[in-house]
Amino acid sequence: PQLHMPGGGVRQLYHAMTPDMKEVLLRDLQDPVLDMAIFHAHGADDVQYLLGDPPAPMISDHVNAIKAFLRGKLRQARRRKQSVEEARQYYIKEYGIPDAWFDGAFVDSVKIADSLAALRLDLYIDDIRGITPSPRFVMFDECFNGNYTAPDYVAGAYLFGKGNTVTAVANSVNILQDI
């Protein structure tokens, strides 16, 4: 009932509201008047996905985002012990991608730059540990954030961290958020 009284309120955030959504959330999660947070997005054991690619106002921004995506697909193929060349040829044939768009996929400086860009987009366990979350209750409508069988998991970072969270509702398996 206090929601509609002076001092009460609801704030709804959407990932496309700002390219700085991670910073907005990190700040808002520490607001001492925040009692409850509900996340409705995608997740994994160690990350709450927020943004995806940031808005791209120029064509060159779109092209650079695609190049980073393609480099990531080649790295993913290598991690999964799949053929990197087959992955490359799939995208070239299926989408008419120029071969040069894969350049740098395994160059250390490019890998580091891609990793740093990705870190700015989502909330990771270390981000949560670096703040003092205020909400006493957090609901994670996100896959795997509550995977207590993992050595480390997002909901645990809120519950067992230095903040005020005492209750979390989270999923230990994948879910379909839109049902």
Short mmCIF file of C-alpha atoms in Angstrom, two decimals:
data_model
loop_
_atom_site.label_atom_id
_atom_site.label_comp_id
_atom_site.label_asym_id
_atom_site.label_seq_id
_atom_site.Cartn_x
_atom_site.Cartn_y
_atom_site.Cartn_z
CA PRO A 1 0.00 0.00 0.00
CA GLN A 2 2.88 2.40 0.62
CA LEU A 3 3.72 2.24 -3.08
CA HIS A 4 1.16 4.94 -3.81
CA MET A 5 1.90 7.04 -0.74
CA PRO A 6 4.38 9.93 -0.73
CA GLY A 7 7.87 8.50 -0.96
CA GLY A 8 6.69 5.29 -2.64
CA GLY A 9 7.13 4.53 -6.29
CA VAL A 10 8.05 2.18 -9.09
CA ARG A 11 10.84 2.64 -11.55
CA GLN A 12 10.85 0.52 -14.69
CA LEU A 13 13.98 0.26 -16.78
CA TYR A 14 14.29 -1.08 -20.29
CA HIS A 15 17.59 -2.09 -21.82
CA ALA A 16 17.29 0.31 -24.77
CA MET A 17 16.69 3.39 -22.58
CA THR A 18 20.39 4.16 -22.40
CA PRO A 19 23.66 2.61 -23.53
CA ASP A 20 24.79 3.10 -19.91
CA MET A 21 22.17 0.75 -18.43
CA LYS A 22 24.80 -1.19 -16.51
CA GLU A 23 25.91 1.95 -14.66
CA VAL A 24 22.28 2.98 -14.05
CA LEU A 25 21.49 -0.42 -12.52
CA LEU A 26 24.63 -0.52 -10.41
CA ARG A 27 23.73 2.90 -9.00
CA ASP A 28 20.03 2.14 -8.50
CA LEU A 29 20.70 -1.22 -6.84
CA GLN A 30 22.52 0.66 -4.08
CA ASP A 31 19.72 3.15 -3.43
CA PRO A 32 18.83 2.72 0.28
CA VAL A 33 15.10 3.20 -0.40
CA LEU A 34 15.01 0.32 -2.90
CA ASP A 35 13.12 -2.55 -1.30
CA MET A 36 12.64 -4.88 -4.24
CA ALA A 37 14.21 -5.49 -7.64
CA ILE A 38 12.72 -7.63 -10.39
CA PHE A 39 14.85 -8.60 -13.37
CA HIS A 40 13.09 -9.83 -16.47
CA ALA A 41 15.77 -10.61 -19.03
CA HIS A 42 18.24 -13.36 -19.92
CA GLY A 43 20.93 -14.77 -17.71
CA ALA A 44 23.53 -17.39 -16.98
CA ASP A 45 25.21 -18.70 -13.82
CA ASP A 46 27.59 -15.76 -13.72
CA VAL A 47 25.90 -12.95 -15.65
CA GLN A 48 22.69 -10.96 -15.96
CA TYR A 49 22.42 -10.00 -19.63
CA LEU A 50 21.29 -6.41 -20.03
CA LEU A 51 22.02 -4.78 -23.33
CA GLY A 52 23.29 -6.80 -26.21
CA ASP A 53 24.85 -4.51 -28.75
CA PRO A 54 24.57 -0.80 -27.94
CA PRO A 55 22.55 1.44 -30.27
CA ALA A 56 24.35 1.99 -33.56
CA PRO A 57 23.53 5.38 -35.08
CA MET A 58 25.92 5.00 -38.02
CA ILE A 59 26.20 2.21 -40.60
CA SER A 60 29.85 1.78 -39.62
CA ASP A 61 28.71 1.06 -36.03
CA HIS A 62 26.47 -1.73 -37.31
CA VAL A 63 29.30 -3.17 -39.41
CA ASN A 64 31.70 -3.08 -36.44
CA ALA A 65 29.10 -4.83 -34.25
CA ILE A 66 28.69 -7.55 -36.87
CA LYS A 67 32.45 -7.97 -37.11
CA ALA A 68 32.72 -8.38 -33.33
CA PHE A 69 29.86 -10.91 -33.43
CA LEU A 70 31.61 -12.90 -36.17
CA ARG A 71 34.94 -12.88 -34.33
CA GLY A 72 33.09 -14.19 -31.29
CA LYS A 73 31.55 -17.00 -33.34
CA LEU A 74 35.00 -18.12 -34.51
CA ARG A 75 36.30 -18.06 -30.93
CA GLN A 76 33.24 -19.99 -29.79
CA ALA A 77 33.87 -22.65 -32.46
CA ARG A 78 37.46 -23.03 -31.23
CA ARG A 79 36.35 -23.27 -27.56
CA ARG A 80 33.83 -25.96 -28.51
CA LYS A 81 36.52 -27.82 -30.48
CA GLN A 82 34.59 -27.32 -33.70
CA SER A 83 36.06 -26.37 -37.06
CA VAL A 84 36.83 -22.65 -37.15
CA GLU A 85 37.01 -22.77 -40.93
CA GLU A 86 33.56 -24.40 -41.20
CA ALA A 87 32.12 -21.68 -38.98
CA ARG A 88 33.74 -19.00 -41.13
CA GLN A 89 32.49 -20.58 -44.36
CA TYR A 90 28.95 -20.90 -42.96
CA TYR A 91 28.68 -17.14 -42.40
CA ILE A 92 30.37 -16.30 -45.69
CA LYS A 93 28.02 -18.56 -47.66
CA GLU A 94 24.81 -18.01 -45.65
CA TYR A 95 25.04 -14.23 -45.28
CA GLY A 96 27.50 -13.11 -47.96
CA ILE A 97 29.93 -11.87 -45.32
CA PRO A 98 33.31 -10.71 -46.65
CA ASP A 99 36.18 -12.84 -45.38
CA ALA A 100 37.95 -9.72 -44.07
CA TRP A 101 35.21 -9.23 -41.48
CA PHE A 102 36.68 -12.13 -39.49
CA ASP A 103 40.12 -10.50 -39.28
CA GLY A 104 41.67 -10.34 -35.84
CA ALA A 105 39.50 -13.01 -34.24
CA PHE A 106 42.55 -14.60 -32.59
CA VAL A 107 44.77 -11.52 -32.25
CA ASP A 108 45.32 -10.80 -28.55
CA SER A 109 44.71 -7.04 -28.77
CA VAL A 110 41.44 -7.56 -30.66
CA LYS A 111 40.31 -10.27 -28.23
CA ILE A 112 41.01 -7.96 -25.30
CA ALA A 113 39.15 -5.05 -26.92
CA ASP A 114 36.15 -7.30 -27.70
CA SER A 115 36.16 -8.63 -24.13
CA LEU A 116 36.28 -5.16 -22.59
CA ALA A 117 33.42 -4.01 -24.82
CA ALA A 118 31.36 -7.04 -23.75
CA LEU A 119 32.08 -6.41 -20.04
CA ARG A 120 30.49 -2.95 -20.30
CA LEU A 121 27.16 -4.43 -21.38
CA ASP A 122 26.05 -6.85 -18.68
CA LEU A 123 26.10 -7.40 -14.89
CA TYR A 124 28.65 -9.98 -13.78
CA ILE A 125 29.16 -11.53 -10.36
CA ASP A 126 32.22 -9.33 -9.77
CA ASP A 127 30.10 -6.23 -10.53
CA ILE A 128 27.59 -7.30 -7.89
CA ARG A 129 30.36 -7.98 -5.38
CA GLY A 130 31.71 -4.50 -6.03
CA ILE A 131 28.50 -2.83 -4.80
CA THR A 132 26.24 -3.00 -1.76
CA PRO A 133 22.85 -4.09 -3.11
CA SER A 134 20.01 -2.50 -1.18
CA PRO A 135 16.88 -4.51 -2.10
CA ARG A 136 15.83 -7.01 0.52
CA PHE A 137 14.03 -9.04 -2.16
CA VAL A 138 15.29 -9.75 -5.68
CA MET A 139 13.40 -11.75 -8.30
CA PHE A 140 15.44 -13.09 -11.20
CA ASP A 141 13.20 -13.99 -14.14
CA GLU A 142 16.36 -15.09 -15.90
CA CYS A 143 17.82 -18.49 -16.77
CA PHE A 144 20.42 -20.03 -14.46
CA ASN A 145 20.88 -17.01 -12.14
CA GLY A 146 19.91 -19.26 -9.24
CA ASN A 147 22.00 -22.27 -10.24
CA TYR A 148 23.14 -23.19 -6.76
CA THR A 149 24.92 -26.27 -8.15
CA ALA A 150 27.46 -23.98 -9.83
CA PRO A 151 30.49 -22.92 -7.78
CA ASP A 152 29.34 -19.32 -8.12
CA TYR A 153 25.98 -17.91 -9.22
CA VAL A 154 24.34 -14.50 -9.56
CA ALA A 155 21.61 -14.88 -6.94
CA GLY A 156 24.21 -16.04 -4.43
CA ALA A 157 26.27 -12.90 -5.04
CA TYR A 158 23.25 -10.83 -3.95
CA LEU A 159 22.28 -13.09 -1.03
CA PHE A 160 25.71 -13.73 0.43
CA GLY A 161 27.30 -10.40 -0.50
CA LYS A 162 27.72 -7.30 1.60
CA GLY A 163 24.30 -5.85 0.80
CA ASN A 164 20.84 -6.12 2.36
CA THR A 165 19.35 -8.88 0.18
CA VAL A 166 17.77 -11.58 2.32
CA THR A 167 15.49 -13.29 -0.22
CA ALA A 168 15.92 -14.12 -3.89
CA VAL A 169 13.69 -16.02 -6.27
CA ALA A 170 15.80 -17.38 -9.09
CA ASN A 171 15.95 -20.20 -11.60
CA SER A 172 18.53 -22.95 -11.52
CA VAL A 173 17.64 -24.07 -15.07
CA ASN A 174 16.62 -22.32 -18.26
CA ILE A 175 13.12 -20.88 -18.45
CA LEU A 176 10.85 -19.22 -20.98
CA GLN A 177 10.29 -15.69 -19.70
CA ASP A 178 7.48 -14.85 -22.11
CA ILE A 179 5.07 -17.60 -21.03
#
